[in-house]
């Protein structure tokens, strides 16, 4: 079955960096667009970044220039490099599989906490 397993979350100071990983299994990884979403307490889950099967990327305005999404199709893994972290980046981050603009599968989420 489809599995998305996130890792790499944790506590960082403002201005610091974290790298999230999402290991995918149970499907042909390089056929799909992959995305990272985040959800802060009391807020909706929003798209942070996406990467198509061909490597085209898109970002939320709030993270442009600070976050970088990438994928390694040989390892069935998608990454989110987060630099210059801000307290407002604090959220649970979710990996997702996307097809025709619809999320088809979610990971379990990983907590990112940025202290000021």
PDB file of C-alpha atoms in Angstrom, residues 13-67:
ATOM      1  CA  UNK A  13      16.190  28.483  16.542  1.00  0.00           C
ATOM      2  CA  UNK A  14      15.063  31.381  14.407  1.00  0.00           C
ATOM      3  CA  UNK A  15      17.503  31.772  11.544  1.00  0.00           C
ATOM      4  CA  UNK A  16      18.434  28.117  11.664  1.00  0.00           C
ATOM      5  CA  UNK A  17      17.880  25.265   9.256  1.00  0.00           C
ATOM      6  CA  UNK A  18      16.198  21.886   9.119  1.00  0.00           C
ATOM      7  CA  UNK A  19      15.902  19.294   6.378  1.00  0.00           C
ATOM      8  CA  UNK A  20      12.810  17.157   6.096  1.00  0.00           C
ATOM      9  CA  UNK A  21      12.751  13.856   4.244  1.00  0.00           C
ATOM     10  CA  UNK A  22       9.835  11.793   3.011  1.00  0.00           C
ATOM     11  CA  UNK A  23      10.414   8.170   2.066  1.00  0.00           C
ATOM     12  CA  UNK A  24       7.756   6.855  -0.312  1.00  0.00           C
ATOM     13  CA  UNK A  25       6.784   3.279  -1.040  1.00  0.00           C
ATOM     14  CA  UNK A  26       3.961   1.269  -2.562  1.00  0.00           C
ATOM     15  CA  UNK A  27       3.720   3.184  -5.823  1.00  0.00           C
ATOM     16  CA  UNK A  28       5.765   4.317  -8.814  1.00  0.00           C
ATOM     17  CA  UNK A  29       7.316   7.365  -7.221  1.00  0.00           C
ATOM     18  CA  UNK A  30       8.681   9.113 -10.303  1.00  0.00           C
ATOM     19  CA  UNK A  31       5.234   9.250 -11.940  1.00  0.00           C
ATOM     20  CA  UNK A  32       3.818  11.616  -9.330  1.00  0.00           C
ATOM     21  CA  UNK A  33       3.986  15.197  -8.222  1.00  0.00           C
ATOM     22  CA  UNK A  34       5.001  15.368  -4.573  1.00  0.00           C
ATOM     23  CA  UNK A  35       4.283  18.112  -2.123  1.00  0.00           C
ATOM     24  CA  UNK A  36       4.915  19.392   1.374  1.00  0.00           C
ATOM     25  CA  UNK A  37       2.062  20.917   3.337  1.00  0.00           C
ATOM     26  CA  UNK A  38       1.999  22.363   6.823  1.00  0.00           C
ATOM     27  CA  UNK A  39      -0.618  22.947   9.474  1.00  0.00           C
ATOM     28  CA  UNK A  40      -0.220  25.211  12.459  1.00  0.00           C
ATOM     29  CA  UNK A  41      -2.537  24.941  15.494  1.00  0.00           C
ATOM     30  CA  UNK A  42      -5.953  26.347  14.693  1.00  0.00           C
ATOM     31  CA  UNK A  43      -5.123  26.910  11.041  1.00  0.00           C
ATOM     32  CA  UNK A  44      -5.799  25.111   7.795  1.00  0.00           C
ATOM     33  CA  UNK A  45      -3.340  22.812   6.117  1.00  0.00           C
ATOM     34  CA  UNK A  46      -1.595  24.769   3.375  1.00  0.00           C
ATOM     35  CA  UNK A  47       0.743  23.864   0.538  1.00  0.00           C
ATOM     36  CA  UNK A  48       4.344  24.844   1.221  1.00  0.00           C
ATOM     37  CA  UNK A  49       6.065  23.475  -1.879  1.00  0.00           C
ATOM     38  CA  UNK A  50       5.512  21.038  -4.711  1.00  0.00           C
ATOM     39  CA  UNK A  51       7.691  19.282  -7.258  1.00  0.00           C
ATOM     40  CA  UNK A  52       6.488  17.585 -10.423  1.00  0.00           C
ATOM     41  CA  UNK A  53       7.761  14.324 -11.833  1.00  0.00           C
ATOM     42  CA  UNK A  54       9.868  16.423 -14.203  1.00  0.00           C
ATOM     43  CA  UNK A  55      11.372  18.485 -11.409  1.00  0.00           C
ATOM     44  CA  UNK A  56       9.381  21.697 -11.806  1.00  0.00           C
ATOM     45  CA  UNK A  57       8.856  23.364  -8.448  1.00  0.00           C
ATOM     46  CA  UNK A  58       6.439  25.828  -6.900  1.00  0.00           C
ATOM     47  CA  UNK A  59       6.424  27.505  -3.494  1.00  0.00           C
ATOM     48  CA  UNK A  60       4.144  29.392  -1.189  1.00  0.00           C
ATOM     49  CA  UNK A  61       5.052  33.076  -1.162  1.00  0.00           C
ATOM     50  CA  UNK A  62       5.864  32.870   2.545  1.00  0.00           C
ATOM     51  CA  UNK A  63       8.744  30.429   1.967  1.00  0.00           C
ATOM     52  CA  UNK A  64      10.144  31.528  -1.390  1.00  0.00           C
ATOM     53  CA  UNK A  65      13.876  32.066  -1.186  1.00  0.00           C
ATOM     54  CA  UNK A  66      14.139  30.189   2.120  1.00  0.00           C
ATOM     55  CA  UNK A  67      12.861  26.674   1.398  1.00  0.00           C
TER      56      UNK A  67
END
